CSV table of C-alpha atoms in Angstrom, one decimal:
chain,number,residue,atom,x,y,z
W,1,ALA,CA,-11.7,-13.0,-2.2
W,2,ASN,CA,-12.0,-15.6,0.5
W,3,GLY,CA,-8.5,-14.9,1.9
W,4,ASP,CA,-6.8,-16.3,-1.2
W,5,LEU,CA,-3.9,-14.6,-3.1
W,6,GLY,CA,-5.1,-11.4,-4.6
W,7,HIS,CA,-3.7,-11.4,-8.1
W,8,PHE,CA,-6.6,-13.3,-9.8
W,9,VAL,CA,-9.4,-11.4,-8.2
W,10,ALA,CA,-7.5,-8.1,-8.8
W,11,MET,CA,-7.5,-8.7,-12.5
W,12,GLN,CA,-11.2,-9.4,-12.4
W,13,ALA,CA,-11.6,-6.1,-10.6
W,14,VAL,CA,-9.6,-4.3,-13.3
W,15,ASP,CA,-11.8,-5.7,-16.0
W,16,LEU,CA,-15.0,-4.7,-14.1
W,17,VAL,CA,-13.8,-1.2,-13.2
W,18,LYS,CA,-12.9,-0.5,-16.8
W,19,LEU,CA,-16.3,-1.6,-18.0
W,20,LEU,CA,-18.0,0.6,-15.4
W,21,ALA,CA,-15.9,3.7,-16.2
W,22,ARG,CA,-16.5,3.4,-20.0
W,23,ARG,CA,-20.2,3.1,-19.3
W,24,TYR,CA,-20.7,5.8,-16.7
W,25,GLY,CA,-17.5,8.0,-16.8
W,26,ILE,CA,-16.2,6.7,-13.5
W,27,GLY,CA,-16.0,3.3,-11.9
W,28,LYS,CA,-15.0,2.0,-8.5
W,29,VAL,CA,-14.6,-1.7,-7.4
W,30,TYR,CA,-13.8,-2.9,-3.9
W,31,ILE,CA,-12.3,-6.2,-2.9
W,32,PHE,CA,-12.3,-7.4,0.7
W,33,ASN,CA,-11.1,-10.5,2.5
W,34,ALA,CA,-8.2,-10.6,0.1
W,35,ASN,CA,-4.5,-11.4,0.4
W,36,HIS,CA,-1.3,-10.0,-1.2
W,37,LEU,CA,-1.7,-8.9,-4.9
W,38,GLY,CA,1.8,-7.7,-5.8
W,39,ALA,CA,2.8,-4.3,-7.1
W,40,LEU,CA,-0.3,-2.0,-7.4
W,41,ALA,CA,1.2,-0.2,-10.5
W,42,ILE,CA,0.6,-3.4,-12.5
W,43,TYR,CA,-3.1,-2.9,-12.1
W,44,SER,CA,-3.3,0.9,-12.4
W,45,GLU,CA,-1.4,0.7,-15.7
W,46,LYS,CA,-3.6,-2.2,-16.8
W,47,ILE,CA,-6.6,0.2,-16.3
W,48,SER,CA,-4.8,2.9,-18.4
W,49,GLN,CA,-3.3,0.7,-21.1
W,50,GLU,CA,-5.8,1.7,-23.9
W,51,LYS,CA,-5.2,5.4,-22.9
W,52,ASP,CA,-8.9,6.2,-22.5
W,53,LEU,CA,-8.9,5.8,-18.8
W,54,ALA,CA,-6.9,7.0,-15.8
W,55,GLY,CA,-6.4,4.4,-13.0
W,56,LYS,CA,-6.0,4.4,-9.3
W,57,VAL,CA,-5.5,1.5,-6.9
W,58,THR,CA,-5.0,1.3,-3.1
W,59,CYS,CA,-4.9,-1.4,-0.6
W,60,THR,CA,-4.4,-2.1,3.1
W,61,THR,CA,-1.5,-4.3,4.3
W,62,PRO,CA,-0.5,-6.0,7.6
W,63,ALA,CA,0.2,-3.6,10.5
W,64,VAL,CA,3.9,-2.5,10.5
W,65,MET,CA,3.5,1.2,11.3
W,66,LYS,CA,2.4,3.2,14.4
W,67,PRO,CA,-0.3,5.8,13.8
W,68,TYR,CA,1.1,9.3,14.3
W,69,GLY,CA,1.5,9.8,18.1
W,70,GLY,CA,0.7,6.1,18.7
W,71,THR,CA,2.6,3.5,20.6
W,72,ARG,CA,1.8,0.3,18.8
W,73,ASN,CA,1.8,-0.9,15.2
W,74,ARG,CA,-1.7,-0.6,13.8
W,75,LEU,CA,-1.5,0.6,10.2
W,76,GLY,CA,0.0,-1.0,7.1
W,77,THR,CA,2.2,0.5,4.5
W,78,ASN,CA,-1.1,1.0,2.7
W,79,PRO,CA,0.2,1.8,-0.8
W,80,ILE,CA,-1.4,3.9,-3.6
W,81,ALA,CA,-0.8,3.7,-7.3
W,82,MET,CA,-2.0,6.1,-10.0
W,83,SER,CA,-1.6,6.0,-13.8
W,84,ILE,CA,-2.4,8.8,-16.2
W,85,PRO,CA,-2.0,8.1,-19.9
W,86,TYR,CA,-0.8,10.7,-22.4
W,87,ASN,CA,0.1,10.6,-26.1
W,88,LYS,CA,3.5,9.0,-25.6
W,89,GLY,CA,2.7,6.5,-22.9
W,90,ILE,CA,1.6,6.3,-19.2
W,91,ILE,CA,2.8,8.2,-16.2
W,92,THR,CA,2.6,6.1,-13.0
W,93,ILE,CA,3.5,6.5,-9.4
W,94,ASP,CA,3.3,3.5,-7.0
W,95,MET,CA,4.2,4.4,-3.4
W,96,ALA,CA,3.7,3.3,0.2
W,97,THR,CA,2.4,5.6,2.9
W,98,THR,CA,5.6,4.7,4.8
W,99,ILE,CA,9.0,6.0,3.6
W,100,HIS,CA,9.6,2.7,1.9
W,101,ALA,CA,8.2,-0.8,1.4
W,102,VAL,CA,8.8,-3.6,4.0
W,103,SER,CA,10.3,-5.9,1.4
W,104,GLU,CA,13.6,-4.0,1.2
W,105,ILE,CA,14.0,-4.3,5.0
W,106,ASN,CA,13.4,-8.0,4.9
W,107,ARG,CA,15.9,-8.4,2.1
W,108,ALA,CA,18.5,-6.4,3.9
W,109,ILE,CA,18.2,-8.5,7.0
W,110,LEU,CA,18.5,-11.7,5.0
W,111,GLU,CA,21.5,-10.4,3.1
W,112,LYS,CA,23.1,-8.8,6.2
W,113,MET,CA,23.3,-5.3,4.6
W,114,PRO,CA,22.5,-1.9,6.1
W,115,PHE,CA,18.9,-0.9,5.6
W,116,PRO,CA,18.4,1.5,2.7
W,117,PHE,CA,16.3,3.8,5.0
W,118,PRO,CA,15.7,3.9,8.7
W,119,VAL,CA,13.1,2.0,10.6
W,120,LEU,CA,12.2,1.9,14.3
W,121,ASP,CA,13.6,-0.8,16.5
W,122,GLY,CA,11.9,-2.4,19.5
W,123,ASN,CA,12.9,0.7,21.6
W,124,ASP,CA,11.4,3.2,19.2
W,125,ASN,CA,14.8,4.4,18.0
W,126,GLU,CA,15.7,4.9,14.3
W,127,THR,CA,18.2,2.3,13.0
W,128,ILE,CA,19.7,1.1,9.7
W,129,ASP,CA,21.6,-1.8,11.3
W,130,PHE,CA,20.4,-5.2,10.2
W,131,LYS,CA,21.7,-6.6,13.5
W,132,SER,CA,18.8,-4.8,15.3
W,133,PHE,CA,16.7,-7.8,14.3
W,134,ASN,CA,17.3,-11.5,14.3
W,135,ASN,CA,15.4,-12.2,11.1
W,136,PRO,CA,12.5,-10.7,9.0
W,137,ALA,CA,9.9,-12.2,11.3
W,138,ASP,CA,11.6,-10.6,14.3
W,139,PHE,CA,11.4,-7.2,12.5
W,140,LEU,CA,7.7,-7.7,11.8
W,141,ARG,CA,7.2,-8.6,15.5
W,142,ARG,CA,9.2,-5.8,17.1
W,143,GLY,CA,10.1,-3.2,14.5
W,144,SER,CA,8.1,-0.4,12.9
W,145,MET,CA,8.1,1.3,9.6
W,146,ILE,CA,8.3,5.1,9.6
W,147,PRO,CA,5.4,7.0,8.1
W,148,LEU,CA,5.9,9.1,5.0
W,149,GLY,CA,7.3,12.5,6.1
W,150,GLY,CA,8.5,11.2,9.5
W,151,LEU,CA,12.2,10.6,8.7
W,152,GLY,CA,14.8,12.2,10.9
W,153,LYS,CA,13.0,12.7,14.2
W,154,ASN,CA,16.1,11.4,16.0
W,155,LYS,CA,18.5,13.7,14.2
W,156,GLY,CA,17.9,16.8,16.3
W,157,LYS,CA,15.1,18.1,14.2
W,158,LYS,CA,12.0,19.4,15.9
W,159,ALA,CA,9.7,19.1,13.0
W,160,ASP,CA,8.0,15.7,12.4
W,161,ALA,CA,5.8,15.5,9.4
W,162,GLY,CA,4.9,11.8,10.0
W,163,TYR,CA,1.3,12.7,10.4
W,164,LYS,CA,1.1,13.0,6.6
W,165,GLY,CA,1.9,9.3,5.8
W,166,SER,CA,-0.1,8.2,8.8
W,167,GLY,CA,-3.1,10.2,7.8
W,168,LEU,CA,-3.0,8.9,4.2
W,169,ALA,CA,-2.8,5.3,5.5
W,170,ILE,CA,-5.8,5.9,7.7
W,171,LEU,CA,-7.9,7.3,4.9
W,172,ILE,CA,-7.0,4.4,2.6
W,173,GLU,CA,-8.1,2.0,5.3
W,174,LEU,CA,-11.4,3.9,5.9
W,175,ASP,CA,-12.1,4.1,2.1
W,176,ASN,CA,-11.8,0.3,2.0
W,177,VAL,CA,-14.2,0.0,4.9
W,178,ILE,CA,-16.8,1.7,2.6
W,179,GLY,CA,-16.5,-1.3,0.3
W,180,GLY,CA,-17.2,-3.9,2.9
W,181,GLY,CA,-13.9,-4.3,4.6
W,182,LYS,CA,-13.2,-4.0,8.3
W,183,SER,CA,-11.1,-1.4,10.2
W,184,ILE,CA,-9.0,-4.0,12.0
W,185,LYS,CA,-5.3,-4.7,12.7
W,186,ILE,CA,-3.9,-7.2,10.3
W,187,ASP,CA,-1.3,-9.5,11.9
W,188,PRO,CA,1.9,-9.3,9.7
W,189,LEU,CA,2.9,-12.8,10.7
W,190,ALA,CA,-0.4,-14.4,9.7
W,191,ASN,CA,-0.1,-16.6,6.6
W,192,ASP,CA,-3.7,-17.6,6.3
W,193,LYS,CA,-7.1,-16.2,5.5
W,194,ASN,CA,-6.9,-13.9,8.5
W,195,ARG,CA,-4.7,-11.6,6.5
W,196,ARG,CA,-7.9,-9.9,5.3
W,197,ASN,CA,-6.4,-7.2,3.1
W,198,ARG,CA,-8.8,-4.8,1.4
W,199,GLN,CA,-8.3,-3.2,-2.1
W,200,THR,CA,-9.9,-0.5,-4.2
W,201,PHE,CA,-9.8,0.0,-8.0
W,202,GLU,CA,-10.8,3.2,-9.6
W,203,ALA,CA,-11.1,4.2,-13.3
W,204,TYR,CA,-11.9,7.6,-14.8
W,205,ARG,CA,-12.9,8.0,-18.5
W,206,ILE,CA,-10.7,10.9,-19.7
W,207,ASP,CA,-13.2,12.2,-22.3
W,208,SER,CA,-16.1,12.3,-19.9
W,209,LEU,CA,-15.5,16.0,-19.1
W,210,PHE,CA,-15.0,17.1,-22.7
W,211,SER,CA,-17.6,17.8,-25.3
W,212,ASN,CA,-17.4,16.1,-28.7
């Protein structure tokens, strides 16, 4: 994708993966050296819109999360979207592998509102206070998102299931490596071709496992 915005190339990937799935029963398309492509559900539902295919889309994002047991941000929110059609429509889930997306944190800082969910400040403490960061760039520089399942570690609870979101984020990154991407830290403050996000698009022909 040459580091450009991901939307145009993503739509090309959607068209190609649908063609492959209809021909072979399953299709998978990788994009590397890409940039932001918006909400993944747009593309998974586009794959499923004719109701003959199920769709799945994943991508890596800039590093805003510490791996489970880690001390520095290395993983992105690395979201996943899946769409399954049925006779009355399409069922879709679009979720980050952190407990929420970064955009809501940035919005809360700009609007001077409490965060809708905790994040980690520069001292690794959970906070919902927008005053913990000077601006969104300060959060991206010092703060950390909490991995899916990791909420509440500073509330006296011994259990910490953050390995679940961390593990999913790692697998999404490694899957994208198969398609030509690199396992590298993406700088969240980079605004150029060094963003280097990677994306995968999958489609499954629903009737491929059923006889006529």
